[in-house]
Structure formats: C-alpha cells, structure tokens
PDB file of C-alpha atoms in Angstrom:
ATOM      1  CA  GLU A  24     -36.644 115.428 135.645  1.00 53.00           C
ATOM      2  CA  THR A  25     -35.226 115.569 132.158  1.00 65.00           C
ATOM      3  CA  GLY A  26     -34.623 118.902 130.198  1.00 91.00           C
ATOM      4  CA  VAL A  27     -34.025 122.256 131.862  1.00 96.00           C
ATOM      5  CA  THR A  28     -35.261 122.816 135.322  1.00 96.00           C
ATOM      6  CA  GLN A  29     -35.329 126.231 137.231  1.00 97.00           C
ATOM      7  CA  THR A  30     -35.815 126.841 140.793  1.00 97.00           C
ATOM      8  CA  PRO A  31     -37.809 128.561 142.358  1.00 97.00           C
ATOM      9  CA  ARG A  32     -40.705 128.913 140.089  1.00 96.00           C
ATOM     10  CA  HIS A  33     -41.714 132.174 141.930  1.00 97.00           C
ATOM     11  CA  LEU A  34     -39.654 134.489 144.032  1.00 96.00           C
ATOM     12  CA  VAL A  35     -40.759 137.770 145.656  1.00 96.00           C
ATOM     13  CA  MET A  36     -37.964 139.748 147.225  1.00 94.00           C
ATOM     14  CA  GLY A  37     -37.296 143.094 148.633  1.00 92.00           C
ATOM     15  CA  MET A  38     -34.861 145.564 147.398  1.00 90.00           C
ATOM     16  CA  THR A  39     -32.345 144.907 150.078  1.00 89.00           C
ATOM     17  CA  ASN A  40     -32.503 141.023 149.859  1.00 90.00           C
ATOM     18  CA  LYS A  41     -29.994 138.656 148.380  1.00 95.00           C
ATOM     19  CA  LYS A  42     -31.323 135.562 146.471  1.00 96.00           C
ATOM     20  CA  SER A  43     -30.305 133.177 143.900  1.00 97.00           C
ATOM     21  CA  LEU A  44     -32.002 131.540 140.869  1.00 98.00           C
ATOM     22  CA  LYS A  45     -30.886 128.024 139.974  1.00 98.00           C
ATOM     23  CA  CYS A  46     -30.793 126.148 136.612  1.00 98.00           C
ATOM     24  CA  GLU A  47     -30.105 122.628 135.865  1.00 97.00           C
ATOM     25  CA  GLN A  48     -29.846 120.683 132.685  1.00 96.00           C
ATOM     26  CA  HIS A  49     -29.181 117.031 132.084  1.00 90.00           C
ATOM     27  CA  LEU A  50     -29.118 117.226 128.226  1.00 91.00           C
ATOM     28  CA  GLY A  51     -25.242 117.037 128.064  1.00 89.00           C
ATOM     29  CA  HIS A  52     -25.348 120.512 126.522  1.00 89.00           C
ATOM     30  CA  ASN A  53     -22.134 122.692 126.614  1.00 86.00           C
ATOM     31  CA  ALA A  54     -23.787 126.153 126.459  1.00 88.00           C
ATOM     32  CA  MET A  55     -26.125 127.839 129.158  1.00 91.00           C
ATOM     33  CA  TYR A  56     -27.871 130.992 129.014  1.00 92.00           C
ATOM     34  CA  TRP A  57     -29.788 133.446 131.267  1.00 95.00           C
ATOM     35  CA  TYR A  58     -32.546 135.429 129.532  1.00 94.00           C
ATOM     36  CA  LYS A  59     -34.885 138.208 130.841  1.00 95.00           C
ATOM     37  CA  GLN A  60     -38.521 138.198 129.499  1.00 92.00           C
ATOM     38  CA  SER A  61     -40.530 141.299 130.436  1.00 90.00           C
ATOM     39  CA  ALA A  62     -43.891 142.300 129.223  1.00 82.00           C
ATOM     40  CA  LYS A  63     -43.996 144.008 125.876  1.00 74.00           C
ATOM     41  CA  LYS A  64     -40.115 143.582 125.302  1.00 81.00           C
ATOM     42  CA  PRO A  65     -38.276 141.015 123.187  1.00 82.00           C
ATOM     43  CA  LEU A  66     -36.421 138.468 125.083  1.00 87.00           C
ATOM     44  CA  GLU A  67     -33.145 139.911 126.430  1.00 90.00           C
ATOM     45  CA  LEU A  68     -30.017 137.728 126.371  1.00 89.00           C
ATOM     46  CA  MET A  69     -28.259 138.478 129.781  1.00 93.00           C
ATOM     47  CA  PHE A  70     -25.243 135.925 130.033  1.00 91.00           C
ATOM     48  CA  VAL A  71     -23.815 133.077 128.023  1.00 88.00           C
ATOM     49  CA  TYR A  72     -21.628 130.327 129.418  1.00 88.00           C
ATOM     50  CA  ASN A  73     -19.872 127.909 127.162  1.00 82.00           C
ATOM     51  CA  PHE A  74     -17.962 125.056 128.772  1.00 75.00           C
ATOM     52  CA  LYS A  75     -18.409 126.918 132.072  1.00 73.00           C
ATOM     53  CA  GLU A  76     -16.636 130.012 130.802  1.00 76.00           C
ATOM     54  CA  GLN A  77     -18.620 133.203 130.472  1.00 77.00           C
ATOM     55  CA  THR A  78     -18.558 134.280 126.812  1.00 75.00           C
ATOM     56  CA  GLU A  79     -21.042 137.052 126.808  1.00 73.00           C
ATOM     57  CA  ASN A  80     -22.407 139.592 129.251  1.00 75.00           C
ATOM     58  CA  ASN A  81     -24.871 141.781 127.616  1.00 75.00           C
ATOM     59  CA  SER A  82     -24.286 145.052 129.642  1.00 84.00           C
ATOM     60  CA  VAL A  83     -26.157 143.578 132.524  1.00 92.00           C
ATOM     61  CA  PRO A  84     -25.931 145.631 135.854  1.00 93.00           C
ATOM     62  CA  SER A  85     -23.727 144.290 138.411  1.00 93.00           C
ATOM     63  CA  ARG A  86     -26.592 143.608 140.828  1.00 95.00           C
ATOM     64  CA  PHE A  87     -26.997 140.357 138.559  1.00 96.00           C
ATOM     65  CA  SER A  88     -24.184 138.032 139.046  1.00 95.00           C
ATOM     66  CA  PRO A  89     -24.097 134.666 137.310  1.00 95.00           C
ATOM     67  CA  GLU A  90     -22.125 131.604 138.416  1.00 95.00           C
ATOM     68  CA  CYS A  91     -21.501 128.430 136.385  1.00 93.00           C
ATOM     69  CA  PRO A  92     -19.700 125.814 138.667  1.00 93.00           C
ATOM     70  CA  ASN A  93     -20.097 122.971 135.955  1.00 90.00           C
ATOM     71  CA  SER A  94     -21.697 122.312 132.619  1.00 87.00           C
ATOM     72  CA  SER A  95     -24.823 121.296 134.106  1.00 93.00           C
ATOM     73  CA  HIS A  96     -25.655 123.905 136.588  1.00 95.00           C
ATOM     74  CA  LEU A  97     -26.034 127.666 136.366  1.00 96.00           C
ATOM     75  CA  PHE A  98     -26.911 130.264 138.920  1.00 97.00           C
ATOM     76  CA  LEU A  99     -28.142 133.833 138.866  1.00 97.00           C
ATOM     77  CA  HIS A 100     -27.298 135.730 142.119  1.00 97.00           C
ATOM     78  CA  LEU A 101     -29.374 138.639 142.887  1.00 96.00           C
ATOM     79  CA  HIS A 102     -28.781 141.625 145.212  1.00 94.00           C
ATOM     80  CA  THR A 103     -30.027 145.084 145.765  1.00 94.00           C
ATOM     81  CA  LEU A 104     -32.568 144.705 142.880  1.00 94.00           C
ATOM     82  CA  GLN A 105     -34.903 147.378 141.611  1.00 94.00           C
ATOM     83  CA  PRO A 106     -38.685 147.030 140.967  1.00 94.00           C
ATOM     84  CA  GLU A 107     -37.964 147.366 137.302  1.00 93.00           C
ATOM     85  CA  ASP A 108     -36.078 144.090 137.599  1.00 95.00           C
ATOM     86  CA  SER A 109     -39.270 142.264 138.028  1.00 96.00           C
ATOM     87  CA  ALA A 110     -39.670 139.747 135.183  1.00 96.00           C
ATOM     88  CA  LEU A 111     -39.633 136.267 134.170  1.00 95.00           C
ATOM     89  CA  TYR A 112     -36.133 134.958 134.140  1.00 97.00           C
ATOM     90  CA  LEU A 113     -35.594 132.092 131.664  1.00 96.00           C
ATOM     91  CA  CYS A 114     -32.618 129.612 131.552  1.00 96.00           C
ATOM     92  CA  ALA A 115     -31.810 127.744 128.390  1.00 94.00           C
ATOM     93  CA  SER A 116     -29.140 125.444 127.266  1.00 92.00           C
ATOM     94  CA  SER A 117     -27.908 124.099 123.817  1.00 88.00           C
ATOM     95  CA  GLN A 118     -25.137 122.161 122.164  1.00 82.00           C
ATOM     96  CA  ALA A 119     -23.093 124.411 120.019  1.00 70.00           C
ATOM     97  CA  ARG A 120     -20.884 122.517 117.547  1.00 61.00           C
ATOM     98  CA  GLY A 121     -18.693 124.524 115.432  1.00 57.00           C
ATOM     99  CA  ALA A 122     -20.690 127.036 113.380  1.00 48.00           C
ATOM    100  CA  VAL A 123     -23.881 125.364 113.967  1.00 56.00           C
ATOM    101  CA  ASN A 124     -25.919 126.237 116.878  1.00 58.00           C
ATOM    102  CA  THR A 125     -28.498 123.608 117.739  1.00 70.00           C
ATOM    103  CA  GLU A 126     -31.869 124.516 119.172  1.00 82.00           C
ATOM    104  CA  ALA A 127     -32.139 126.112 122.525  1.00 88.00           C
ATOM    105  CA  PHE A 128     -33.964 124.251 125.361  1.00 92.00           C
ATOM    106  CA  PHE A 129     -35.684 126.528 127.911  1.00 95.00           C
ATOM    107  CA  GLY A 130     -36.786 126.063 131.452  1.00 95.00           C
ATOM    108  CA  GLN A 131     -40.098 127.102 132.659  1.00 94.00           C
ATOM    109  CA  GLY A 132     -38.678 130.268 134.143  1.00 95.00           C
ATOM    110  CA  THR A 133     -38.522 131.983 137.540  1.00 97.00           C
ATOM    111  CA  ARG A 134     -41.164 134.817 137.918  1.00 96.00           C
ATOM    112  CA  LEU A 135     -39.355 137.348 139.999  1.00 97.00           C
ATOM    113  CA  THR A 136     -41.331 140.268 141.762  1.00 96.00           C
ATOM    114  CA  VAL A 137     -39.159 142.939 143.470  1.00 95.00           C
ATOM    115  CA  VAL A 138     -41.057 144.919 145.997  1.00 93.00           C
TER     116      VAL A 138
ATOM    117  CA  ALA B  21     -27.409 146.430 113.454  1.00 74.00           C
ATOM    118  CA  GLN B  22     -28.871 143.033 113.881  1.00 81.00           C
ATOM    119  CA  ARG B  23     -32.718 143.093 114.388  1.00 89.00           C
ATOM    120  CA  VAL B  24     -35.743 140.843 114.208  1.00 94.00           C
ATOM    121  CA  THR B  25     -38.985 142.534 113.769  1.00 95.00           C
ATOM    122  CA  GLN B  26     -42.366 141.110 114.193  1.00 96.00           C
ATOM    123  CA  PRO B  27     -44.793 143.729 113.286  1.00 96.00           C
ATOM    124  CA  GLU B  28     -47.971 142.333 114.808  1.00 95.00           C
ATOM    125  CA  LYS B  29     -48.134 142.044 118.653  1.00 93.00           C
ATOM    126  CA  LEU B  30     -51.439 140.166 118.311  1.00 96.00           C
ATOM    127  CA  LEU B  31     -53.021 138.160 115.434  1.00 97.00           C
ATOM    128  CA  SER B  32     -56.575 136.899 115.715  1.00 97.00           C
ATOM    129  CA  VAL B  33     -57.968 134.403 113.036  1.00 97.00           C
ATOM    130  CA  PHE B  34     -60.855 132.015 112.915  1.00 97.00           C
ATOM    131  CA  LYS B  35     -60.423 128.280 113.012  1.00 97.00           C
ATOM    132  CA  GLY B  36     -59.865 126.965 109.612  1.00 97.00           C
ATOM    133  CA  ALA B  37     -58.540 130.245 108.114  1.00 97.00           C
ATOM    134  CA  PRO B  38     -54.968 130.654 106.796  1.00 97.00           C
ATOM    135  CA  VAL B  39     -52.436 132.097 109.225  1.00 97.00           C
ATOM    136  CA  GLU B  40     -49.308 134.080 108.383  1.00 97.00           C
ATOM    137  CA  LEU B  41     -47.072 135.418 111.174  1.00 98.00           C
ATOM    138  CA  LYS B  42     -44.679 137.921 109.735  1.00 98.00           C
ATOM    139  CA  CYS B  43     -40.982 138.188 110.608  1.00 97.00           C
ATOM    140  CA  ASN B  44     -38.307 140.420 109.055  1.00 97.00           C
ATOM    141  CA  TYR B  45     -34.766 140.632 109.902  1.00 95.00           C
ATOM    142  CA  SER B  46     -31.776 143.036 109.517  1.00 92.00           C
ATOM    143  CA  TYR B  47     -28.516 141.228 109.233  1.00 86.00           C
ATOM    144  CA  SER B  48     -25.801 141.758 106.798  1.00 81.00           C
ATOM    145  CA  GLY B  49     -24.377 138.130 106.619  1.00 79.00           C
ATOM    146  CA  SER B  50     -26.048 134.768 106.415  1.00 78.00           C
ATOM    147  CA  PRO B  51     -28.168 134.068 109.254  1.00 84.00           C
ATOM    148  CA  GLU B  52     -29.895 131.031 110.721  1.00 86.00           C
ATOM    149  CA  LEU B  53     -33.669 131.724 111.367  1.00 91.00           C
ATOM    150  CA  PHE B  54     -35.913 130.038 113.816  1.00 93.00           C
ATOM    151  CA  TRP B  55     -39.542 130.011 115.018  1.00 96.00           C
ATOM    152  CA  TYR B  56     -40.062 129.333 118.638  1.00 96.00           C
ATOM    153  CA  VAL B  57     -43.591 128.802 120.135  1.00 96.00           C
ATOM    154  CA  GLN B  58     -44.800 129.203 123.817  1.00 94.00           C
ATOM    155  CA  TYR B  59     -48.216 127.583 124.625  1.00 95.00           C
ATOM    156  CA  SER B  60     -50.113 128.699 127.603  1.00 90.00           C
ATOM    157  CA  ARG B  61     -48.361 127.633 130.781  1.00 87.00           C
ATOM    158  CA  GLN B  62     -45.697 125.746 128.918  1.00 91.00           C
ATOM    159  CA  ARG B  63     -42.017 126.484 128.279  1.00 92.00           C
ATOM    160  CA  LEU B  64     -40.568 128.103 125.137  1.00 94.00           C
ATOM    161  CA  GLN B  65     -39.629 125.548 122.507  1.00 93.00           C
ATOM    162  CA  LEU B  66     -38.436 125.358 119.070  1.00 93.00           C
ATOM    163  CA  LEU B  67     -41.042 125.090 116.373  1.00 95.00           C
ATOM    164  CA  LEU B  68     -38.917 125.038 113.246  1.00 92.00           C
ATOM    165  CA  ARG B  69     -35.785 126.337 111.677  1.00 88.00           C
ATOM    166  CA  HIS B  70     -35.249 127.371 108.214  1.00 85.00           C
ATOM    167  CA  ILE B  71     -32.304 124.926 107.364  1.00 80.00           C
ATOM    168  CA  SER B  72     -34.607 121.881 108.022  1.00 80.00           C
ATOM    169  CA  ARG B  73     -36.989 122.919 105.564  1.00 78.00           C
ATOM    170  CA  GLU B  74     -39.634 120.890 107.243  1.00 83.00           C
ATOM    171  CA  SER B  75     -43.224 121.314 108.222  1.00 86.00           C
ATOM    172  CA  ILE B  76     -44.166 121.067 111.834  1.00 89.00           C
ATOM    173  CA  LYS B  77     -47.761 120.804 113.180  1.00 93.00           C
ATOM    174  CA  GLY B  78     -48.715 122.174 109.667  1.00 94.00           C
ATOM    175  CA  PHE B  79     -46.529 125.216 109.873  1.00 96.00           C
ATOM    176  CA  THR B  80     -43.934 126.202 107.418  1.00 95.00           C
ATOM    177  CA  ALA B  81     -41.624 129.092 106.980  1.00 95.00           C
ATOM    178  CA  ASP B  82     -39.431 130.024 103.957  1.00 88.00           C
ATOM    179  CA  LEU B  83     -36.486 132.296 104.294  1.00 90.00           C
ATOM    180  CA  ASN B  84     -36.577 135.042 101.709  1.00 91.00           C
ATOM    181  CA  LYS B  85     -33.186 136.685 101.540  1.00 88.00           C
ATOM    182  CA  GLY B  86     -34.300 139.260  99.033  1.00 90.00           C
ATOM    183  CA  GLU B  87     -37.048 140.579 101.357  1.00 92.00           C
ATOM    184  CA  THR B  88     -35.118 139.526 104.457  1.00 93.00           C
ATOM    185  CA  SER B  89     -38.190 137.793 105.642  1.00 95.00           C
ATOM    186  CA  PHE B  90     -39.114 134.514 107.426  1.00 96.00           C
ATOM    187  CA  HIS B  91     -42.864 134.549 107.756  1.00 97.00           C
ATOM    188  CA  LEU B  92     -44.536 131.576 109.412  1.00 97.00           C
ATOM    189  CA  LYS B  93     -47.607 130.187 107.598  1.00 97.00           C
ATOM    190  CA  LYS B  94     -50.246 127.677 108.002  1.00 97.00           C
ATOM    191  CA  PRO B  95     -53.127 127.074 105.561  1.00 97.00           C
ATOM    192  CA  PHE B  96     -55.795 126.091 108.099  1.00 97.00           C
ATOM    193  CA  ALA B  97     -55.555 127.303 111.561  1.00 96.00           C
ATOM    194  CA  GLN B  98     -56.598 125.094 114.588  1.00 97.00           C
ATOM    195  CA  GLU B  99     -57.463 126.189 118.012  1.00 96.00           C
ATOM    196  CA  GLU B 100     -54.578 124.485 119.585  1.00 96.00           C
ATOM    197  CA  ASP B 101     -52.242 126.776 117.617  1.00 97.00           C
ATOM    198  CA  SER B 102     -53.208 129.476 120.014  1.00 97.00           C
ATOM    199  CA  ALA B 103     -49.875 130.578 121.459  1.00 97.00           C
ATOM    200  CA  MET B 104     -47.054 133.169 121.449  1.00 95.00           C
ATOM    201  CA  TYR B 105     -44.718 132.964 118.594  1.00 97.00           C
ATOM    202  CA  TYR B 106     -41.114 134.247 118.399  1.00 95.00           C
ATOM    203  CA  CYS B 107     -39.075 134.515 115.530  1.00 96.00           C
ATOM    204  CA  ALA B 108     -35.186 134.476 116.149  1.00 93.00           C
ATOM    205  CA  LEU B 109     -31.980 134.805 114.238  1.00 90.00           C
ATOM    206  CA  THR B 110     -28.556 133.401 115.046  1.00 84.00           C
ATOM    207  CA  PRO B 111     -25.658 135.231 113.308  1.00 76.00           C
ATOM    208  CA  MET B 112     -23.416 132.808 111.507  1.00 70.00           C
ATOM    209  CA  ASP B 113     -20.257 134.258 113.174  1.00 68.00           C
ATOM    210  CA  SER B 114     -21.637 133.628 116.519  1.00 65.00           C
ATOM    211  CA  ASN B 115     -22.342 130.190 117.873  1.00 58.00           C
ATOM    212  CA  TYR B 116     -24.541 131.292 120.870  1.00 62.00           C
ATOM    213  CA  GLN B 117     -26.414 134.521 120.378  1.00 74.00           C
ATOM    214  CA  LEU B 118     -30.083 134.405 119.439  1.00 82.00           C
ATOM    215  CA  ILE B 119     -31.544 137.660 118.479  1.00 86.00           C
ATOM    216  CA  TRP B 120     -35.237 137.661 119.279  1.00 91.00           C
ATOM    217  CA  GLY B 121     -38.439 139.325 117.906  1.00 93.00           C
ATOM    218  CA  ALA B 122     -40.883 140.871 120.363  1.00 92.00           C
ATOM    219  CA  GLY B 123     -43.350 138.179 119.665  1.00 94.00           C
ATOM    220  CA  THR B 124     -46.814 137.742 118.119  1.00 96.00           C
ATOM    221  CA  LYS B 125     -49.677 136.485 120.237  1.00 95.00           C
ATOM    222  CA  LEU B 126     -51.862 134.216 117.980  1.00 97.00           C
ATOM    223  CA  ILE B 127     -55.401 133.664 118.929  1.00 97.00           C
ATOM    224  CA  ILE B 128     -57.454 131.191 117.093  1.00 97.00           C
ATOM    225  CA  LYS B 129     -61.233 131.756 117.413  1.00 96.00           C
ATOM    226  CA  PRO B 130     -63.765 128.909 117.304  1.00 93.00           C
TER     227      PRO B 130
END
C-alpha cells in the first residue's frame, strides 16, 4: 500500500498492558510525526522525527515512548496508560526541504481505548 | 503565543448556498497557512495552502495579514463537501511543526 499505513486500526488495552503502534511510509519522506486526536480538542503534536532523529517532544508523558528505527518506520510504545489517553493516534510524514515544509500525509489512525 | 482559532465547531448550510469557514491565527512572524479536510471514514488530507493561491474543489482561501485570517470559501456548496475542516499554520522558523485549529464540522443539507 502506498502512502502512510498505521497498524493496528483499533486497539483496546488495559492500564497495565504494554502495546505498540506502528506507522510505515513509502513516500520517501524525511520527517515523521505522531499526533493525538481527542474529541473536542485540536490535533496535538506529540513527537517529530527528522532523518530518524527526534527533534520535538511536546511534553508528552513518559508512558508514551517513540521509536524511529529508519526513515520509513515509526513506532509508539505504550505502557501503563490511563483512560484519558483513549484517542485516535495519527501518524503523518512530510518532506521538509529547507524553510519550506511540504504537506503532511496522514495515516488513517489507530483508535485506542484504554480500559 | 502561536495559536489558530476556528470559532465555529459546526456549520450547516443548504446545498447551493455559499460557505465560509473562518480561521484566525496569532503569530508574530510570517506563517504558512493550510486547510486540511477529513471526509467521513477517510484520512486527514491537505485541501489547499495559501502559497499556492489555487482553487481546489471550488474552495479558495486568502491570507489576510491585516486581519490575521485565512477563511475558506466556496460560492456554491455541494453535499460532498460535508466533512471536518482544519486550519493549520506552520511558523516559518520551524520546518516541522503544524499548529492546528480545533476544526469545523461542515454539514451540507440537501
């Protein structure tokens, strides 16, 4: 599949579980992002990776741990989450060139429910 | 502080009527502004950006630096325009960070 692919599409986990979200892009982009989309809130940027290096961490709790093994793959490792962490988690990628940030391409998201 | 405000959470208009989705921003420098759209059960995708000055699916948006606005307009709404619309800003001193509005849900009534 071309574009940005996220797995799984749906995930239900207990507060003591450990799980991982996966994102894959085959667009040749050099930047990848994790966003959280909650009801009634703007999209929240969580992490940014550029050329596999984490360049931003928007004060995200340590129970969320990102990993970017290469420029095509991005993971979000989850452990001891809280019910308020239930949300749609979106992955995106873009090709940033100098001062111009090209459009972000999004995956379809993982709907996470913490019980 | 950098901020994007979409004052309307929900906008409902009849088919054929004009549509205007409001977006105001707060940023001291020169931003790049975008409109993204999310149709039902589809992924979030770019609709248009101000630097392109193009019309996509009949939509246009003009950056008004004096009013710090980037309203999205379409003269005649169609039912397939029903979707969630997000306004976003990229500060020119950051390659990566998109600052998002809360979104406006547009419903086109037949």
